Amino acid sequence: MGRGRVAGVAMAALGVATCLIVLAMKMREESTEGTDELLLKVDLESHDPYSAPANLYLWWGPSTNHRFTGSGEHIRHLLHMGIIEGGEWRDPMFLGNNGVATFRSQRFRKISETCCSTIVIPPMEWDFPVYNTHKMIGQRIRNFVANGNMLVLTGGILSIEFINSYFFYTIEPADGNYSPGPYRRLEDVPDCMRVAPEVLPQKGISVTAVKKDSLPSGTEVLWGTPRSSPVFMIKFCEAQSPDEGMPPVKVLPRDCPLAEKDGRPCSCGYIMYIGYNYQEQYPTRWDKVLRGAVEIMNPVWQEPAGGLKGNKKVFIPGTPPCLQKGEKKFDWPKSGAYSKDMKDLDDVSLKHVEPVHHESGNVAARGRDETAKDTLAMQKVSGKLTQEKQEINELQTQVQDLKHVHAQSQPRQQASRTQTLSQRSKDNEPSLSELRQKALKILREVKQKERADRPAAARKAASLAPQSESAETQTLVRVVTSLAKDVSKINHKVDKLADSEKKAVKVLPAQPSDKEEKEIKTMQKEMQKYKSKARSLEQELNYEQSVPMPEYTQAEEDHTTPLFAKGSRSCGTLCKLKQLVKKTRRNISKELEAAIH
C-alpha cells in the first residue's frame, strides 16, 4: 500500500514537471516569435535587381585581368555585364573584346564624338596602353572626355600615370605610395554617390591615394583625409584652337569665360578616379562607390525609395556649430547635375545658375549652394579681399614716395645751403657799405686838415721833402691806404657773391646707387607677385562654370579643398588667404625698414 502511494506521488510530480517544461517552452516561443519574424523580413526584404545604365561601356581590352580571380572579372560581375559565349564573356557594351584594339577602333572614334557616355576601365594589370599623346589616338582620348562624357579609372599607380600622360596633369601618389585612411566622405558629393558608405577603409595596400596638393584646378574631392584622397573627379575642358585647322586645346575650367569671349566656347567632361584595385573577391564598401560613379551620367537615374543617407552630425573640435554641415541635404552644389525640370536646355555653359525652390521642398537647386550661410561667408571673403587690396595699394604708394624722397634729399640740401649763404651775404652787406663810407670820410677829413694847416708854399716844400712830415701823419696815411685796399678787396668779393646769387641755381637730381635700384626693383616684383596671388585667389573664390549637356549640365568646382577646411587639419582657402596677407604685410614692412635705413 505504501509503495503504491509513493509511486502515485512520483507520477504526479513527473506530470507536473512535464507540464511546467511544456509551458516554459511555449512562453519562450511566444517571446521570440516577433524577433524571428523581424529578422526574417530583413533577410528577405524585396529589392529591385541591379542593371547597368544603358550608356555604360566596360573596358575589356588586353590590359584587363579576365581570370576568375582577376580584378576585371570582379568589376564585370559587380556591374552585371556580359554573357558567357564560346568560353568567354561577351557583351555589346564591352570595348576591346575579341582582341580589337580599343582606342584605335572605329567604335571608340564614334563614341568620342558623342555625348553623355561612361567608360569604366578596370585596373590595368597586364599592360599599359601606350600611344603618342600629341597625335590622333591621344587627342581622341581627350576629345572623348571633353565632349561631355565620363572616364572612370580604377586601380592605382598605372591609372594615375594614364591620367598624367594623356591629360597633361602632375598628380602625385601619397607619400610612400601609402595612406592609412580611413577616408571620409565630403558633404557636397553627387546624390548618386550617397549610396556609398560615409567612411571607406584602407584594405592592406589595396587603396592608392593621391596628394591633395597635386590635384589640378576644377577637381572635386569626394572621399579623403586632410592630406590625401582616393576618390576624386576632375573637370576636363577643351576649346577650339586659335590656330585655324589645329585640333582642340586643353583649357582650365576657370579660363572658359575668356575663351567664350574670344569666340571659342568650352566643352567639358569628367575623369573619375577610384583608387581601389578590386582584387578582393568578396563584397566590400568600395563596390557601392563604383556603382554610384557609373550612375552620374545616367539620364534616368532616380533616388532610391528609402531615400539617401546623409552624413552623421559629428562635433568637430575647433569648428563652430554654424560651420558644420551635417544632416543637411545637398544636391551636389559645387559640381553636380542640373535636372531637366530645374533648368532649360538652352546654352547654359556660362550662365550663373540661380537656386530653384520646388514645391516639395526636398530637392535643392543644382549648382552652387545659395544658402544664407554660404552667401554670407563669400561676402565676408570678398570684403576681406577688397580691404587687403587697399592696404597693399597704400603700402605701394608709400614705397614710391620713399623712393622720390631719397632721390630729392641731396638737391634740397644744396638749395638750403645756397639760401643760407646768400642770406649771410645780405646780412653782411650793410656793414661793408658802412665801412666804405667811414673810410671815405676819414680820407676827406685828413685832406681837409692838411690843406687847412699848411699854406701853398709849405705844400710845395713838403712835396720836395716828404721826409720832413711828421711821424703821426705818415702813420695815418699808411693806415688809410691799407684800409682802402681792404675795402676794395671786400667790395670785389661782395660783387662776386652777388653775381653768383643772381645766376639760376641748377641742381642735378641725385641718381640712386645700384644697390638701391636693385632693392626697388625687388620690392616692385614682390608687390606684383602678391597682387597676382590675391587676384588668382579672388577668381577661384568667385568663379562659377556650368557645362552644357543634353539632359543636365555640370557646374565647376573651383578648389580642391573646402572653403573652411571642414574642421580638419588642412588649411582651407580662407585660411590660406589669411596666411598670404600676413606674409605680404611682413615682407612689405621689411622692405620699408630696409629702404629707410
XYZ file of C-alpha atoms in Angstrom:
597
model
C 0.000 0.000 0.000
C 2.798 2.386 0.898
C 4.664 1.571 -2.279
C 1.604 2.372 -4.366
C 1.222 5.757 -2.741
C 4.891 6.591 -3.366
C 4.570 5.581 -6.996
C 1.450 7.729 -7.376
C 3.158 10.759 -5.873
C 6.154 10.260 -8.155
C 3.958 10.033 -11.214
C 2.099 13.189 -10.169
C 5.389 15.080 -9.668
C 6.620 13.889 -13.063
C 3.413 15.077 -14.673
C 3.664 18.493 -13.040
C 7.310 18.862 -14.161
C 6.359 17.894 -17.696
C 3.594 20.496 -17.716
C 5.962 23.183 -16.433
C 8.542 22.367 -19.125
C 5.941 22.498 -21.885
C 4.569 25.800 -20.532
C 8.074 27.344 -20.395
C 8.815 26.301 -23.975
C 5.559 27.835 -25.195
C 6.305 31.096 -23.403
C 9.792 31.175 -24.921
C 8.396 30.633 -28.409
C 5.898 33.422 -27.925
C 8.621 35.820 -26.688
C 10.944 35.180 -29.679
C 8.270 34.959 -32.336
C 8.346 38.728 -33.051
C 12.160 38.860 -33.239
C 12.358 35.878 -35.580
C 9.703 37.366 -37.797
C 11.561 40.721 -37.897
C 14.880 39.074 -38.784
C 13.182 37.075 -41.498
C 11.717 40.235 -43.012
C 15.111 41.938 -43.021
C 16.805 39.000 -44.708
C 14.077 38.585 -47.311
C 13.421 42.275 -47.951
C 12.403 42.766 -51.555
C 14.554 44.946 -53.783
C 14.893 45.616 -57.483
C 17.695 43.711 -59.229
C 20.621 45.837 -60.340
C 21.118 46.595 -64.014
C 23.877 48.718 -65.508
C 22.988 52.073 -67.137
C 22.288 51.981 -70.861
C 25.133 54.422 -71.612
C 27.809 52.421 -69.727
C 30.763 50.824 -71.528
C 33.264 48.461 -69.901
C 36.888 48.339 -70.997
C 37.536 44.664 -71.767
C 40.816 45.062 -73.580
C 44.133 43.242 -73.277
C 45.156 45.123 -70.123
C 42.167 43.744 -68.153
C 42.575 40.643 -65.995
C 39.815 38.340 -67.303
C 40.579 35.433 -64.990
C 38.178 34.180 -62.375
C 40.124 35.845 -59.571
C 41.071 38.924 -61.574
C 40.027 42.469 -60.816
C 38.390 42.838 -64.239
C 36.191 39.814 -63.621
C 35.169 41.231 -60.239
C 34.122 44.564 -61.768
C 32.232 42.789 -64.587
C 30.342 40.726 -62.025
C 29.700 43.808 -59.883
C 28.138 45.708 -62.810
C 26.156 42.657 -64.025
C 27.520 42.886 -67.545
C 28.319 40.148 -70.071
C 27.007 36.730 -71.030
C 29.061 33.595 -71.498
C 29.601 32.677 -75.151
C 32.264 30.474 -76.640
C 34.014 30.046 -73.329
C 34.360 33.773 -72.704
C 32.325 36.723 -71.523
C 30.802 38.855 -74.252
C 28.627 41.929 -74.191
C 27.643 44.592 -76.750
C 28.868 47.225 -74.288
C 32.359 45.714 -73.987
C 35.191 47.733 -75.535
C 38.219 45.869 -76.846
C 36.661 42.403 -76.876
C 37.977 39.692 -79.227
C 41.414 41.288 -79.387
C 40.242 44.526 -81.020
C 42.397 47.498 -80.011
C 40.073 49.715 -78.016
C 41.364 53.236 -78.591
C 42.211 52.602 -82.253
C 38.806 51.149 -83.104
C 36.168 52.912 -85.178
C 33.675 52.269 -82.412
C 35.631 54.312 -79.897
C 36.014 57.070 -82.502
C 32.230 57.274 -82.838
C 31.734 57.236 -79.069
C 34.299 60.016 -78.606
C 32.324 62.262 -80.956
C 29.064 61.964 -78.997
C 27.939 62.978 -75.519
C 26.869 61.524 -72.219
C 28.561 58.103 -72.052
C 30.628 56.441 -69.322
C 33.601 54.126 -69.810
C 34.851 52.097 -66.839
C 38.461 50.915 -67.047
C 39.304 48.118 -64.562
C 42.791 48.095 -63.005
C 45.461 47.742 -65.685
C 47.182 44.540 -64.584
C 48.520 43.107 -67.837
C 49.823 46.097 -69.790
C 49.571 49.849 -70.286
C 48.160 51.457 -73.462
C 50.997 53.455 -74.999
C 50.251 55.961 -77.772
C 51.689 59.281 -78.853
C 49.854 61.730 -76.617
C 50.018 64.531 -79.215
C 48.761 62.553 -82.207
C 45.428 61.083 -83.267
C 44.824 58.440 -80.560
C 45.915 60.659 -77.665
C 43.783 63.526 -78.975
C 40.826 61.144 -79.369
C 41.037 60.109 -75.708
C 40.927 63.762 -74.623
C 38.101 64.516 -77.064
C 36.027 61.702 -75.562
C 36.122 63.299 -72.108
C 35.745 66.884 -73.331
C 32.596 66.032 -75.329
C 30.571 65.683 -72.119
C 31.495 62.082 -71.263
C 32.987 60.455 -68.169
C 36.030 58.208 -67.868
C 36.147 56.096 -64.674
C 39.568 54.648 -63.837
C 40.156 52.181 -61.017
C 43.319 50.710 -59.556
C 46.437 52.566 -58.545
C 49.728 53.783 -59.981
C 49.006 52.881 -63.621
C 45.685 54.714 -63.568
C 47.381 57.826 -62.181
C 50.052 57.555 -64.870
C 47.346 57.222 -67.532
C 45.700 60.465 -66.356
C 49.012 62.327 -66.199
C 50.180 61.123 -69.623
C 47.077 61.669 -71.731
C 45.582 64.684 -69.938
C 48.836 66.511 -69.054
C 48.488 66.632 -65.269
C 51.058 66.137 -62.492
C 49.094 64.151 -59.921
C 51.325 62.519 -57.298
C 50.610 59.482 -55.086
C 50.573 59.951 -51.333
C 53.908 59.962 -49.519
C 55.398 56.484 -49.620
C 52.623 55.375 -52.011
C 50.547 54.620 -48.930
C 47.807 56.370 -46.993
C 46.444 54.528 -43.922
C 42.987 56.107 -44.090
C 40.183 55.962 -43.144
C 38.691 58.127 -45.875
C 35.633 60.176 -45.011
C 33.052 61.330 -47.495
C 32.727 65.053 -48.078
C 29.326 66.624 -47.768
C 28.943 68.134 -51.233
C 29.105 64.944 -53.292
C 26.775 63.897 -56.134
C 23.482 62.472 -54.952
C 24.092 59.189 -56.721
C 27.299 58.782 -54.683
C 25.435 58.992 -51.384
C 24.502 55.321 -51.657
C 28.143 54.556 -50.789
C 29.312 54.381 -47.151
C 30.321 57.533 -45.344
C 33.720 56.048 -44.396
C 35.918 53.931 -46.687
C 38.764 51.818 -45.242
C 42.283 51.075 -46.369
C 42.451 47.313 -47.009
C 46.107 46.395 -46.600
C 47.730 48.098 -49.586
C 44.743 47.804 -51.921
C 43.937 51.534 -51.901
C 46.212 54.065 -53.628
C 45.507 57.664 -52.603
C 46.969 60.833 -54.111
C 48.172 64.106 -52.613
C 45.508 66.761 -52.440
C 48.070 69.457 -53.193
C 48.875 67.862 -56.565
C 45.280 67.841 -57.828
C 44.588 70.267 -60.696
C 42.129 73.129 -60.830
C 38.499 72.067 -61.166
C 38.857 68.906 -59.051
C 36.075 67.677 -56.769
C 37.357 65.606 -53.822
C 34.694 63.050 -52.848
C 36.428 60.944 -50.154
C 39.691 61.749 -48.433
C 41.813 62.636 -45.461
C 43.258 66.075 -44.679
C 46.209 65.375 -46.999
C 45.182 62.625 -49.442
C 42.213 61.460 -51.486
C 41.423 58.019 -53.012
C 38.238 59.118 -54.823
C 38.054 62.358 -56.787
C 36.698 63.772 -60.030
C 38.459 66.179 -62.414
C 36.661 68.533 -64.749
C 38.481 68.499 -68.113
C 37.687 71.152 -70.746
C 38.749 71.811 -74.314
C 38.171 74.725 -76.667
C 38.766 75.368 -80.327
C 42.388 76.172 -81.122
C 43.138 79.819 -82.008
C 45.203 78.450 -84.919
C 42.881 77.545 -87.761
C 42.916 73.886 -88.727
C 44.538 72.683 -85.487
C 42.907 70.227 -83.019
C 41.171 71.468 -79.856
C 43.368 72.622 -76.992
C 43.124 71.993 -73.260
C 41.617 74.852 -71.244
C 41.367 75.189 -67.468
C 37.739 75.422 -66.324
C 38.317 78.849 -64.806
C 39.560 80.148 -68.197
C 36.420 79.128 -70.089
C 34.801 82.610 -69.834
C 37.834 84.163 -71.549
C 37.701 81.557 -74.303
C 33.985 82.250 -74.705
C 34.705 85.964 -75.178
C 37.206 85.063 -77.912
C 34.515 83.096 -79.729
C 35.876 79.691 -78.665
C 33.316 78.127 -76.274
C 34.435 75.319 -73.980
C 33.212 71.734 -73.902
C 33.823 69.801 -70.678
C 33.591 66.310 -69.207
C 34.845 64.421 -66.156
C 37.585 61.998 -65.145
C 36.730 59.869 -62.102
C 39.477 58.120 -60.139
C 38.722 55.295 -57.664
C 41.925 54.123 -56.003
C 40.780 50.609 -55.023
C 42.206 47.664 -57.021
C 39.096 45.411 -56.701
C 41.140 42.246 -56.246
C 39.053 41.184 -53.241
C 36.503 38.581 -54.368
C 34.087 39.384 -51.559
C 31.635 42.284 -51.250
C 33.299 45.422 -49.893
C 32.338 49.009 -49.204
C 34.133 50.074 -52.366
C 31.596 48.228 -54.545
C 28.928 50.875 -53.923
C 31.396 53.633 -54.813
C 31.817 52.188 -58.318
C 28.087 51.638 -58.756
C 27.406 55.218 -57.720
C 30.077 56.556 -60.102
C 28.553 54.893 -63.185
C 25.167 56.476 -62.364
C 26.425 60.076 -62.696
C 25.847 60.125 -66.466
C 22.690 58.017 -66.281
C 19.865 60.220 -67.653
C 17.136 58.135 -65.953
C 18.705 57.866 -62.502
C 16.229 58.131 -59.635
C 16.666 58.499 -55.923
C 16.228 55.202 -54.023
C 12.838 54.594 -52.453
C 14.305 54.638 -48.958
C 15.992 57.986 -49.563
C 19.646 58.942 -49.360
C 21.572 58.684 -46.135
C 23.275 61.923 -45.135
C 26.451 62.332 -43.139
C 26.135 61.905 -39.407
C 26.322 65.059 -37.368
C 29.660 64.897 -35.576
C 31.086 67.646 -33.401
C 34.457 68.646 -34.810
C 36.789 70.327 -32.277
C 37.757 73.807 -33.354
C 34.829 74.261 -35.767
C 31.904 76.486 -34.736
C 28.500 74.777 -34.873
C 27.276 77.145 -37.599
C 30.023 75.894 -39.944
C 29.142 72.215 -39.542
C 27.027 70.893 -42.385
C 25.918 67.503 -41.048
C 22.362 66.299 -41.698
C 21.939 68.974 -44.361
C 20.663 67.802 -47.715
C 22.784 68.964 -50.591
C 22.121 68.405 -54.262
C 25.761 68.483 -55.307
C 26.078 72.272 -55.145
C 29.602 72.567 -56.484
C 29.846 70.108 -59.351
C 26.555 68.318 -59.760
C 23.985 67.968 -62.471
C 21.079 70.295 -63.074
C 17.986 68.230 -63.656
C 15.860 68.935 -66.681
C 12.961 70.425 -64.738
C 15.267 72.858 -62.926
C 16.996 74.391 -65.936
C 16.170 74.791 -69.604
C 18.378 73.038 -72.108
C 19.480 76.191 -73.923
C 23.054 77.425 -73.764
C 23.819 77.420 -70.047
C 27.529 76.825 -70.347
C 28.484 80.205 -68.948
C 25.345 81.355 -67.144
C 25.094 81.778 -63.434
C 22.586 79.259 -62.095
C 20.087 80.663 -59.643
C 18.570 78.396 -56.989
C 15.181 76.893 -57.820
C 12.764 76.257 -54.978
C 10.478 73.307 -55.625
C 7.077 72.933 -54.088
C 8.076 69.751 -52.305
C 10.967 71.493 -50.626
C 13.032 68.302 -50.700
C 15.046 68.974 -53.864
C 17.621 71.749 -53.732
C 18.763 73.744 -56.734
C 21.670 72.207 -58.568
C 24.838 74.254 -58.898
C 26.303 76.246 -56.033
C 24.525 76.124 -52.682
C 22.962 79.572 -52.357
C 22.016 79.256 -48.710
C 22.327 82.284 -46.477
C 25.311 80.846 -44.667
C 27.394 80.233 -47.794
C 26.417 83.615 -49.248
C 27.443 85.377 -46.046
C 30.755 83.531 -46.000
C 31.504 84.520 -49.591
C 30.601 88.147 -48.844
C 32.994 88.162 -45.897
C 35.788 86.711 -48.016
C 35.137 89.255 -50.788
C 35.158 92.116 -48.264
C 38.438 90.943 -46.775
C 39.962 90.679 -50.235
C 38.944 94.261 -51.034
C 40.341 95.529 -47.732
C 43.659 93.745 -48.210
C 43.933 95.118 -51.747
C 43.519 98.646 -50.421
C 46.228 98.062 -47.811
C 48.605 96.699 -50.453
C 47.975 99.731 -52.685
C 48.635 102.113 -49.771
C 51.904 100.361 -48.941
C 52.935 100.529 -52.590
C 52.258 104.281 -52.601
C 54.441 104.700 -49.509
C 57.283 102.843 -51.223
C 57.044 105.129 -54.270
C 57.046 108.245 -52.062
C 60.066 106.952 -50.178
C 61.923 106.453 -53.455
C 61.238 110.060 -54.576
C 62.189 111.474 -51.177
C 65.532 109.687 -51.270
C 66.230 110.972 -54.785
C 65.445 114.599 -53.864
C 67.210 114.708 -50.481
C 70.626 115.868 -51.799
C 69.297 118.652 -54.114
C 67.258 120.017 -51.247
C 70.349 120.138 -49.009
C 72.312 122.049 -51.684
C 69.478 124.522 -52.184
C 69.187 125.145 -48.451
C 72.964 125.682 -48.202
C 72.845 128.253 -51.042
C 69.971 130.090 -49.424
C 71.871 130.282 -46.122
C 74.962 131.646 -47.824
C 73.003 134.277 -49.708
C 71.243 135.305 -46.523
C 74.571 135.692 -44.776
C 75.859 137.853 -47.604
C 72.754 140.014 -47.354
C 73.303 140.369 -43.626
C 76.937 141.367 -44.167
C 76.193 143.817 -46.998
C 75.122 146.801 -44.799
C 78.215 146.510 -42.608
C 80.539 146.612 -45.644
C 78.861 149.716 -47.087
C 79.138 151.471 -43.731
C 82.825 150.571 -43.575
C 83.336 152.009 -47.046
C 81.618 155.270 -46.108
C 83.673 155.577 -42.938
C 86.923 155.094 -44.891
C 85.985 157.791 -47.426
C 85.011 160.136 -44.613
C 88.377 159.653 -42.895
C 90.221 160.377 -46.142
C 88.283 163.594 -46.680
C 88.952 164.737 -43.111
C 92.691 164.056 -43.477
C 92.907 166.025 -46.718
C 90.937 168.932 -45.291
C 93.176 169.057 -42.257
C 96.336 169.097 -44.373
C 95.006 171.924 -46.527
C 93.989 173.975 -43.540
C 97.267 173.648 -41.635
C 99.725 174.206 -44.471
C 100.000 177.166 -46.927
C 100.676 176.657 -50.605
C 104.425 177.225 -50.285
C 104.712 174.846 -47.486
C 102.859 172.275 -49.542
C 105.379 172.703 -52.345
C 108.257 172.282 -49.949
C 106.548 169.326 -48.460
C 106.304 167.747 -51.873
C 110.042 168.216 -52.309
C 110.935 166.998 -48.861
C 108.482 164.300 -47.744
C 110.846 163.145 -45.076
C 110.048 166.270 -43.100
C 106.477 165.144 -42.485
C 105.609 164.272 -39.029
C 105.553 160.647 -37.949
C 101.898 160.953 -36.984
C 100.816 161.973 -40.473
C 102.783 159.181 -42.139
C 101.253 156.583 -39.854
C 97.767 157.887 -40.599
C 98.369 157.738 -44.352
C 99.597 154.156 -44.174
C 96.571 153.112 -42.132
C 94.138 154.770 -44.523
C 95.868 153.229 -47.569
C 95.770 149.708 -46.165
C 92.161 150.264 -45.151
C 91.285 151.345 -48.683
C 92.898 148.192 -50.096
C 90.947 146.015 -47.686
C 87.729 147.794 -48.606
C 88.387 147.240 -52.326
C 89.025 143.530 -51.738
C 85.838 143.222 -49.715
C 83.889 145.037 -52.442
C 85.245 142.628 -55.051
C 84.220 139.584 -53.022
C 80.766 141.004 -52.330
C 80.212 141.741 -56.030
C 81.286 138.232 -56.976
C 78.955 136.705 -54.397
C 76.075 138.867 -55.633
C 76.670 137.727 -59.222
C 76.605 134.055 -58.174
C 73.304 134.633 -56.373
C 71.721 136.192 -59.445
C 72.558 133.174 -61.613
C 69.978 130.334 -61.733
C 70.941 127.503 -59.467
C 70.988 124.269 -61.481
C 70.533 121.260 -59.190
C 71.078 117.865 -60.735
C 68.928 115.099 -59.257
C 70.956 112.583 -57.335
C 70.922 109.188 -59.006
C 70.241 106.241 -56.693
C 73.010 103.752 -56.308
C 72.979 100.321 -57.918
C 72.116 98.675 -54.622
C 69.134 100.957 -54.096
C 67.905 100.335 -57.660
C 68.085 96.579 -57.113
C 66.152 96.874 -53.853
C 63.441 98.979 -55.512
C 63.104 96.513 -58.414
C 62.922 93.590 -55.981
C 60.203 95.334 -53.998
C 58.216 96.014 -57.173
C 58.478 92.368 -58.278
C 57.344 91.136 -54.851
C 54.437 93.570 -54.960
C 53.336 92.310 -58.379
C 53.626 88.701 -57.224
C 51.480 89.290 -54.130
C 48.871 91.173 -56.159
C 48.707 88.374 -58.748
C 48.280 85.779 -55.984
C 45.470 87.773 -54.416
C 43.850 88.195 -57.835
C 44.005 84.458 -58.587
C 42.539 83.589 -55.183
C 39.698 86.011 -55.774
C 38.996 84.448 -59.172
C 38.952 80.953 -57.694
C 36.558 82.033 -54.937
C 34.110 83.905 -57.176
C 34.272 81.805 -60.354
C 31.419 79.531 -61.380
C 31.149 77.491 -64.542
C 28.484 75.191 -65.983
C 28.761 72.637 -68.758
C 26.075 72.192 -71.473
C 24.693 68.677 -71.841
C 21.503 67.301 -73.410
C 19.936 66.186 -70.147
C 21.913 68.019 -67.492
C 24.925 70.269 -67.150
C 27.876 70.246 -64.812
C 28.912 73.062 -62.514
C 32.565 73.640 -61.739
C 34.353 73.067 -58.509
C 36.880 75.869 -58.132
C 39.152 74.403 -55.484
C 40.286 71.016 -54.279
C 39.714 71.822 -50.602
C 36.624 73.214 -48.836
C 36.415 76.905 -48.009
C 36.834 76.382 -44.263
C 38.667 73.004 -44.488
C 35.724 71.205 -42.803
C 37.461 71.411 -39.432
C 40.306 69.122 -40.488
C 43.991 69.734 -40.070
C 44.364 71.025 -43.604
C 44.131 74.735 -44.284
C 41.136 75.854 -46.313
C 41.005 78.609 -48.915
C 40.169 81.327 -46.391
C 42.970 80.160 -44.090
C 45.464 80.237 -46.978
C 44.293 83.727 -47.888
C 44.899 84.958 -44.338
C 48.393 83.442 -44.344
C 49.169 85.141 -47.657
C 48.029 88.531 -46.338
C 50.152 88.160 -43.186
C 53.164 87.191 -45.258
C 52.590 90.160 -47.569
C 52.472 92.581 -44.648
C 55.653 91.200 -43.135
C 57.559 91.364 -46.415
C 56.435 94.924 -47.178
C 57.301 96.146 -43.674
C 60.769 94.590 -44.003
C 61.310 96.273 -47.355
C 60.216 99.652 -45.966
C 62.556 99.385 -42.986
C 65.443 98.406 -45.245
C 64.766 101.330 -47.586
C 64.526 103.840 -44.719
C 67.747 102.736 -43.054
